[in-house]
Short mmCIF file of C-alpha atoms in Angstrom, two decimals:
data_model
loop_
_atom_site.label_atom_id
_atom_site.label_comp_id
_atom_site.label_asym_id
_atom_site.label_seq_id
_atom_site.Cartn_x
_atom_site.Cartn_y
_atom_site.Cartn_z
CA UNK K 1 -34.29 -30.85 197.79
CA UNK K 2 -34.66 -30.19 201.26
CA UNK K 3 -31.04 -30.69 202.39
CA UNK K 4 -29.53 -29.37 200.12
CA UNK K 5 -30.85 -26.52 199.97
CA UNK K 6 -29.84 -26.58 203.90
CA UNK K 7 -26.57 -27.67 203.69
CA UNK K 8 -25.67 -25.34 200.71
CA UNK K 9 -27.33 -22.68 203.43
CA UNK K 10 -24.26 -24.02 206.01
CA UNK K 11 -22.06 -23.26 203.66
CA UNK K 12 -22.49 -20.29 202.53
CA UNK K 13 -22.84 -19.60 205.91
CA UNK K 14 -19.41 -20.58 206.80
CA UNK K 15 -17.51 -19.08 204.43
CA UNK K 16 -18.87 -16.16 205.19
CA UNK K 17 -17.94 -16.54 208.95
CA UNK K 18 -14.34 -17.24 207.32
CA UNK K 19 -13.86 -14.28 205.75
CA UNK K 20 -14.70 -12.52 208.38
CA UNK K 21 -12.83 -14.06 211.07
CA UNK K 22 -9.52 -12.96 208.43
CA UNK K 23 -10.77 -8.91 208.50
CA UNK K 24 -10.69 -9.57 211.93
CA UNK K 25 -7.31 -11.32 211.94
CA UNK K 26 -6.32 -8.22 209.74
CA UNK K 27 -7.50 -5.66 211.59
CA UNK K 28 -5.79 -6.80 215.01
CA UNK K 29 -2.57 -7.70 213.40
CA UNK K 30 -1.97 -4.25 211.17
CA UNK K 31 -3.58 -2.76 214.28
CA UNK K 32 -0.17 -4.62 216.31
CA UNK K 33 2.21 -3.68 213.78
CA UNK K 34 0.89 0.71 212.38
CA UNK K 35 0.65 1.40 217.02
CA UNK K 36 4.54 0.60 217.18
CA UNK K 37 4.88 3.05 214.83
CA UNK K 38 2.05 5.83 215.83
CA UNK K 39 0.75 4.94 212.49
CA UNK K 40 -3.65 2.57 213.52
CA UNK K 41 -5.06 2.67 211.10
CA UNK K 42 -7.55 -0.41 212.88
CA UNK K 43 -7.88 -1.12 216.33
CA UNK K 44 -10.00 -2.67 219.21
CA UNK K 45 -10.58 1.13 220.31
CA UNK K 46 -11.84 3.68 217.99
CA UNK K 47 -10.28 3.83 214.36
CA UNK K 48 -7.45 6.81 215.13
CA UNK K 49 -5.35 8.39 212.36
CA UNK K 50 -1.84 9.39 214.04
CA UNK K 51 1.24 11.23 211.77
CA UNK K 52 4.02 8.78 211.35
CA UNK K 53 6.27 8.89 214.18
CA UNK K 54 9.90 6.76 214.16
CA UNK K 55 11.16 6.17 217.34
CA UNK K 56 15.05 7.11 217.29
CA UNK K 57 15.51 3.74 219.36
CA UNK K 58 13.79 1.23 216.27
CA UNK K 59 16.68 1.56 213.94
CA UNK K 60 19.69 3.89 214.46
CA UNK K 61 21.10 3.35 211.87
CA UNK K 62 18.13 4.05 209.46
CA UNK K 63 18.27 7.73 211.28
CA UNK K 64 22.22 8.47 211.22
CA UNK K 65 22.72 7.15 208.17
CA UNK K 66 22.34 9.73 205.43
CA UNK K 67 23.94 11.89 208.32
CA UNK K 68 27.41 9.90 208.39
CA UNK K 69 27.21 9.91 205.11
CA UNK K 70 27.61 13.20 204.70
CA UNK K 71 29.62 13.75 207.14
CA UNK K 72 32.04 11.18 205.30
CA UNK K 73 32.19 12.79 202.77
CA UNK K 74 32.83 15.84 203.64
CA UNK K 75 35.46 14.40 205.66
CA UNK K 76 37.17 13.42 202.91
CA UNK K 77 37.06 16.43 200.64
CA UNK K 78 39.02 17.97 203.36
CA UNK K 79 41.54 14.87 203.90
CA UNK K 80 41.83 14.90 200.19
CA UNK K 81 43.00 18.26 200.06
CA UNK K 82 45.13 18.53 203.05
CA UNK K 83 46.65 15.85 201.44
CA UNK K 84 47.66 17.36 197.92
CA UNK K 85 48.38 20.69 200.02
CA UNK K 86 50.92 18.49 201.66
CA UNK K 87 52.07 17.91 198.28
CA UNK K 88 52.41 21.54 197.15
CA UNK K 89 54.75 22.02 200.27
CA UNK K 90 56.92 19.83 199.95
CA UNK K 91 57.02 19.68 195.97
CA UNK K 92 57.56 23.88 196.28
CA UNK K 93 60.66 23.94 199.03
CA UNK K 94 59.90 27.57 200.44
CA UNK K 95 62.17 26.97 203.24
CA UNK K 96 62.95 29.57 206.12
CA UNK K 97 66.45 30.50 207.04
CA UNK K 98 65.34 30.49 210.67
CA UNK K 99 68.25 30.96 213.47
CA UNK K 100 69.34 27.87 214.92
CA UNK K 101 68.81 25.62 211.30
CA UNK K 102 71.36 27.26 209.44
CA UNK K 103 73.51 23.68 210.23
CA UNK K 104 71.18 21.48 210.93
CA UNK K 105 70.45 22.46 206.32
CA UNK K 106 74.22 21.66 205.49
CA UNK K 107 73.38 18.06 206.96
CA UNK K 108 69.54 17.22 205.89
CA UNK K 109 70.63 17.79 202.16
CA UNK K 110 67.27 16.62 200.53
CA UNK K 111 65.53 15.74 203.63
CA UNK K 112 64.83 20.00 204.41
CA UNK K 113 61.15 19.21 202.22
CA UNK K 114 59.69 16.96 205.08
CA UNK K 115 61.08 18.72 207.70
CA UNK K 116 58.38 21.17 208.94
CA UNK K 117 60.47 23.15 211.38
CA UNK K 118 62.36 24.42 207.59
CA UNK K 119 59.63 23.89 205.39
CA UNK K 120 57.01 26.54 206.50
CA UNK K 121 54.82 25.76 204.13
CA UNK K 122 54.58 21.88 205.51
CA UNK K 123 54.36 23.19 208.78
CA UNK K 124 51.19 25.26 208.69
CA UNK K 125 49.35 23.01 206.59
CA UNK K 126 50.67 19.86 209.32
CA UNK K 127 49.44 21.85 212.13
CA UNK K 128 46.31 22.12 209.97
CA UNK K 129 45.97 18.54 209.64
CA UNK K 130 46.22 18.33 213.55
CA UNK K 131 43.52 20.68 213.86
CA UNK K 132 40.98 18.25 211.81
CA UNK K 133 41.96 15.09 213.21
CA UNK K 134 43.66 13.40 209.57
CA UNK K 135 44.84 9.97 211.09
CA UNK K 136 48.53 10.38 211.31
CA UNK K 137 48.12 7.31 208.58
CA UNK K 138 47.08 9.10 205.94
CA UNK K 139 49.45 12.23 206.47
CA UNK K 140 52.76 9.64 206.35
CA UNK K 141 51.09 8.41 203.13
CA UNK K 142 50.61 11.83 201.69
CA UNK K 143 54.15 12.94 202.58
CA UNK K 144 55.63 8.91 200.94
CA UNK K 145 53.76 9.96 198.10
CA UNK K 146 54.41 13.70 197.45
CA UNK K 147 58.96 12.97 197.67
CA UNK K 148 58.12 8.87 195.58
CA UNK K 149 56.53 10.85 193.21
CA UNK K 150 56.72 14.38 192.49
CA UNK K 151 53.98 16.13 191.46
CA UNK K 152 53.27 18.82 188.54
CA UNK K 153 51.79 22.23 188.65
CA UNK K 154 49.62 22.86 185.41
CA UNK K 155 47.34 25.45 184.65
CA UNK K 156 44.69 25.57 182.45
CA UNK K 157 42.90 28.67 180.57
CA UNK K 158 39.08 29.17 180.60
CA UNK K 159 36.53 31.46 179.40
CA UNK K 160 33.51 32.12 181.33
CA UNK K 161 30.79 34.31 181.30
CA UNK K 162 30.74 38.05 180.36
CA UNK K 163 34.20 37.89 179.39
CA UNK K 164 35.44 36.45 182.69
CA UNK K 165 38.30 35.08 182.25
CA UNK K 166 39.86 32.05 184.37
CA UNK K 167 42.97 30.58 185.53
CA UNK K 168 42.88 26.95 187.29
CA UNK K 169 46.30 25.84 189.01
CA UNK K 170 46.61 22.14 189.60
CA UNK K 171 48.95 19.89 190.66
CA UNK K 172 48.87 16.82 189.20
CA UNK K 173 50.95 13.74 186.94
CA UNK K 174 47.77 12.87 184.56
CA UNK K 175 47.34 16.08 182.43
CA UNK K 176 44.50 14.85 179.90
CA UNK K 177 43.12 13.05 183.42
CA UNK K 178 42.22 16.05 185.37
CA UNK K 179 41.34 18.17 181.79
CA UNK K 180 38.47 15.91 181.31
CA UNK K 181 37.50 15.44 184.57
CA UNK K 182 37.76 19.87 184.94
CA UNK K 183 35.72 20.43 180.93
CA UNK K 184 32.83 17.53 182.75
CA UNK K 185 31.91 20.48 185.25
CA UNK K 186 32.33 22.94 182.87
CA UNK K 187 29.87 20.89 180.52
CA UNK K 188 27.20 19.82 183.73
CA UNK K 189 27.40 23.79 185.09
CA UNK K 190 27.26 25.39 181.57
CA UNK K 191 28.97 28.47 180.20
CA UNK K 192 33.01 28.06 181.04
CA UNK K 193 35.43 26.61 177.75
CA UNK K 194 38.74 26.49 177.58
CA UNK K 195 40.97 28.89 175.68
CA UNK K 196 44.42 29.58 174.46
CA UNK K 197 46.95 31.18 176.88
CA UNK K 198 46.06 33.97 175.12
CA UNK K 199 44.19 35.45 177.50
CA UNK K 200 47.46 35.90 179.93
CA UNK K 201 48.24 38.56 178.50
CA UNK K 202 45.16 39.58 180.52
CA UNK K 203 46.80 38.80 184.17
CA UNK K 204 50.67 39.17 185.40
CA UNK K 205 52.16 36.96 187.52
CA UNK K 206 53.26 38.41 190.80
CA UNK K 207 55.25 36.67 194.50
CA UNK K 208 53.31 37.67 197.17
CA UNK K 209 54.35 37.54 201.00
CA UNK K 210 51.61 37.78 203.56
CA UNK K 211 53.06 38.34 206.76
CA UNK K 212 51.56 40.12 209.88
CA UNK K 213 51.33 43.21 210.84
CA UNK K 214 52.62 43.16 214.58
CA UNK K 215 56.16 40.95 214.76
CA UNK K 216 58.27 40.94 216.68
CA UNK K 217 62.07 42.81 216.06
CA UNK K 218 65.13 41.93 219.31
CA UNK K 219 67.58 44.32 217.46
CA UNK K 220 66.16 47.12 217.29
CA UNK K 221 65.58 50.30 220.02
CA UNK K 222 62.73 51.31 218.57
CA UNK K 223 61.71 54.08 221.44
CA UNK K 224 57.88 52.79 221.00
CA UNK K 225 58.89 49.53 222.36
CA UNK K 226 60.50 51.32 225.16
CA UNK K 227 57.66 53.70 226.08
CA UNK K 228 55.45 50.01 226.29
CA UNK K 229 57.46 49.07 228.93
CA UNK K 230 60.26 47.45 226.80
CA UNK K 231 57.84 45.01 224.41
CA UNK K 232 59.31 43.55 222.01
CA UNK K 233 56.04 43.76 219.41
CA UNK K 234 54.90 46.20 217.46
CA UNK K 235 52.75 47.29 215.33
CA UNK K 236 54.59 48.42 212.05
CA UNK K 237 53.23 51.71 209.86
CA UNK K 238 52.65 51.68 206.56
CA UNK K 239 55.37 54.21 205.85
CA UNK K 240 57.83 51.95 207.85
CA UNK K 241 56.46 48.93 205.61
CA UNK K 242 57.19 50.43 202.31
CA UNK K 243 61.11 51.48 203.53
CA UNK K 244 61.02 47.42 203.76
CA UNK K 245 60.33 46.22 201.21
CA UNK K 246 62.14 48.95 199.24
CA UNK K 247 65.03 46.89 201.09
CA UNK K 248 64.44 42.90 201.04
CA UNK K 249 63.71 44.14 197.30
CA UNK K 250 60.12 43.93 196.89
CA UNK K 251 57.95 46.08 194.54
CA UNK K 252 55.08 47.71 196.57
CA UNK K 253 53.63 47.02 200.01
CA UNK K 254 49.51 47.13 200.59
CA UNK K 255 47.18 46.51 203.45
CA UNK K 256 45.49 43.50 203.80
CA UNK K 257 43.90 40.95 206.39
CA UNK K 258 43.21 37.65 206.91
CA UNK K 259 39.82 35.48 207.16
CA UNK K 260 39.89 36.05 210.65
CA UNK K 261 40.55 39.24 210.08
CA UNK K 262 44.07 39.69 211.79
CA UNK K 263 45.65 43.02 210.06
CA UNK K 264 48.16 41.60 207.67
CA UNK K 265 50.20 43.05 204.79
CA UNK K 266 51.03 42.00 201.17
CA UNK K 267 54.46 42.69 200.45
CA UNK K 268 53.88 41.77 196.20
CA UNK K 269 57.89 41.37 194.65
CA UNK K 270 58.91 39.90 191.12
CA UNK K 271 57.90 36.06 191.02
CA UNK K 272 61.91 34.85 190.47
CA UNK K 273 62.53 36.36 193.43
CA UNK K 274 59.76 35.32 196.11
CA UNK K 275 61.39 32.93 198.02
CA UNK K 276 64.76 35.86 198.20
CA UNK K 277 62.09 38.66 199.87
CA UNK K 278 60.66 35.49 202.59
CA UNK K 279 63.56 35.47 203.56
CA UNK K 280 64.76 38.58 204.48
CA UNK K 281 61.37 39.31 206.01
CA UNK K 282 62.13 36.42 207.94
CA UNK K 283 65.02 37.26 209.08
CA UNK K 284 64.47 40.96 210.23
CA UNK K 285 61.61 38.69 212.58
CA UNK K 286 58.09 38.84 210.13
CA UNK K 287 55.76 36.53 211.15
CA UNK K 288 55.37 34.40 207.47
CA UNK K 289 51.70 33.35 207.20
CA UNK K 290 51.81 32.43 203.12
CA UNK K 291 54.54 33.12 200.25
CA UNK K 292 53.24 32.20 197.01
CA UNK K 293 52.90 32.88 193.11
CA UNK K 294 49.39 34.79 192.12
CA UNK K 295 48.45 35.49 188.41
CA UNK K 296 46.61 38.92 189.16
CA UNK K 297 44.07 40.82 186.79
CA UNK K 298 45.06 43.76 184.08
CA UNK K 299 41.86 44.08 183.78
CA UNK K 300 38.29 43.58 185.71
CA UNK K 301 35.21 42.72 184.50
CA UNK K 302 31.91 43.32 185.71
CA UNK K 303 29.22 40.84 185.73
CA UNK K 304 25.40 40.47 186.28
CA UNK K 305 24.12 38.65 188.94
CA UNK K 306 22.88 35.76 187.32
CA UNK K 307 26.66 35.73 185.57
CA UNK K 308 28.07 35.24 188.88
CA UNK K 309 25.37 32.98 189.78
CA UNK K 310 26.94 30.28 187.37
CA UNK K 311 30.78 31.10 188.23
CA UNK K 312 29.45 30.23 191.60
CA UNK K 313 28.17 26.77 190.98
CA UNK K 314 31.46 26.36 188.68
CA UNK K 315 33.97 26.76 191.41
CA UNK K 316 31.72 25.47 193.79
CA UNK K 317 31.57 22.41 190.99
CA UNK K 318 35.21 21.89 191.18
CA UNK K 319 35.75 21.48 194.96
CA UNK K 320 35.37 18.03 194.09
CA UNK K 321 38.56 17.92 191.97
CA UNK K 322 41.82 17.04 194.26
CA UNK K 323 44.23 18.90 191.80
CA UNK K 324 42.82 22.27 191.61
CA UNK K 325 44.55 24.31 193.82
CA UNK K 326 43.47 27.51 192.96
CA UNK K 327 41.96 29.63 190.33
CA UNK K 328 42.62 33.38 189.39
CA UNK K 329 39.89 35.80 188.12
CA UNK K 330 39.76 38.80 186.82
CA UNK K 331 36.20 39.40 188.19
CA UNK K 332 35.63 43.15 189.54
CA UNK K 333 32.74 43.44 192.21
CA UNK K 334 29.73 45.66 190.77
CA UNK K 335 29.66 47.68 194.11
CA UNK K 336 33.40 48.33 194.22
CA UNK K 337 33.62 48.86 190.12
CA UNK K 338 30.41 51.42 190.09
CA UNK K 339 32.74 53.49 193.35
CA UNK K 340 35.85 52.92 191.46
CA UNK K 341 34.52 54.22 188.38
CA UNK K 342 32.83 57.32 189.97
CA UNK K 343 35.80 58.62 192.02
CA UNK K 344 37.97 57.90 188.82
CA UNK K 345 39.91 55.03 190.09
CA UNK K 346 39.58 53.70 186.39
CA UNK K 347 41.69 54.23 184.08
CA UNK K 348 43.23 53.30 180.95
CA UNK K 349 45.83 55.36 179.20
CA UNK K 350 44.86 58.43 181.17
CA UNK K 351 40.79 57.99 179.76
CA UNK K 352 38.25 56.38 182.87
CA UNK K 353 37.11 53.21 181.17
CA UNK K 354 33.64 51.27 181.61
CA UNK K 355 34.14 47.99 183.18
CA UNK K 356 31.03 46.30 182.02
CA UNK K 357 31.40 43.07 180.98
CA UNK K 358 28.93 43.33 178.10
CA UNK K 359 31.23 45.81 176.10
CA UNK K 360 34.03 43.87 177.19
CA UNK K 361 35.69 41.99 174.13
CA UNK K 362 38.99 40.51 174.08
CA UNK K 363 39.54 40.86 170.41
CA UNK K 364 39.29 44.42 170.73
CA UNK K 365 41.74 45.37 173.13
CA UNK K 366 45.22 46.08 172.32
CA UNK K 367 47.82 44.25 174.06
CA UNK K 368 49.06 47.07 177.09
CA UNK K 369 49.40 47.69 180.33
CA UNK K 370 46.55 48.46 181.87
CA UNK K 371 46.48 49.70 185.54
CA UNK K 372 43.69 50.12 187.87
CA UNK K 373 44.66 52.03 190.91
#
């Protein structure tokens, strides 16, 4: 009996010692492991609780993986947009007859579409591709694809919140697929739907040529140039620009600025005369920044802040659609609308009208020419 009791006590003692050894070993292992991350739970020293802090050198890929993925996605979007713009420039073929290139054009034939010296839009896009470090292989592939498989310009009309109207310009060879992608983002954002072409009556299409206000004229003996050390560069006044607009066949000219704050002049003309007016301006040594046809709203609407947030979210979502080139709308900034109404600059048949989105009903508007002066 005593022997059995001693045996049981020894067994229990051995079991307890084994458990204690396991605990000690676990404590030592955890302390060694977690101490490498500065998060010590058990150690031979006093128990200390520290915040998690991973050294950068422990797993470099884990530290930069998410940042690199985000940068790669953003870079791919930029390259896709640039490739799209290359296709637009080649398709539109807005060739500028520059001095010294007239004889060259006679022998180039169809190749002048891809010659950046003759296609100003293509030259501008290629310069931006170089600035964005777009690989030459991608640029060549975009040019080859644009030449071998021309894309079509397709416009989709849409309605948004508060009576806002939109014309979405795309360049694609798959109309139904592009429309389904846009519809997906409409459903995601909410408040947008496709509309028929009846909304086109609230827009007018115009040719818009943007030129730098300061230009060089080598064929005139302007007194201002003689007074400025025979400089061939000077800034054109609005009155002079209006006279030039009449000479080149433009309907109107307005003052503007580009994204960098450089003063520009907008020559507005009939959309069928855009190339003609553009060539006439180039022959006068104007620096043409862009030449394109746009839809300009005849009447604008004022949206509430929440409605503007929805529109902004939709615009941001459509940035993911590579084939979307431009979006034209009829939205008026609230401050500008109030100022124009106060000054009496918003007129409709000589009557002041309100551009409040609540009162804007397409079915009640007559088909007349609305003007905002």
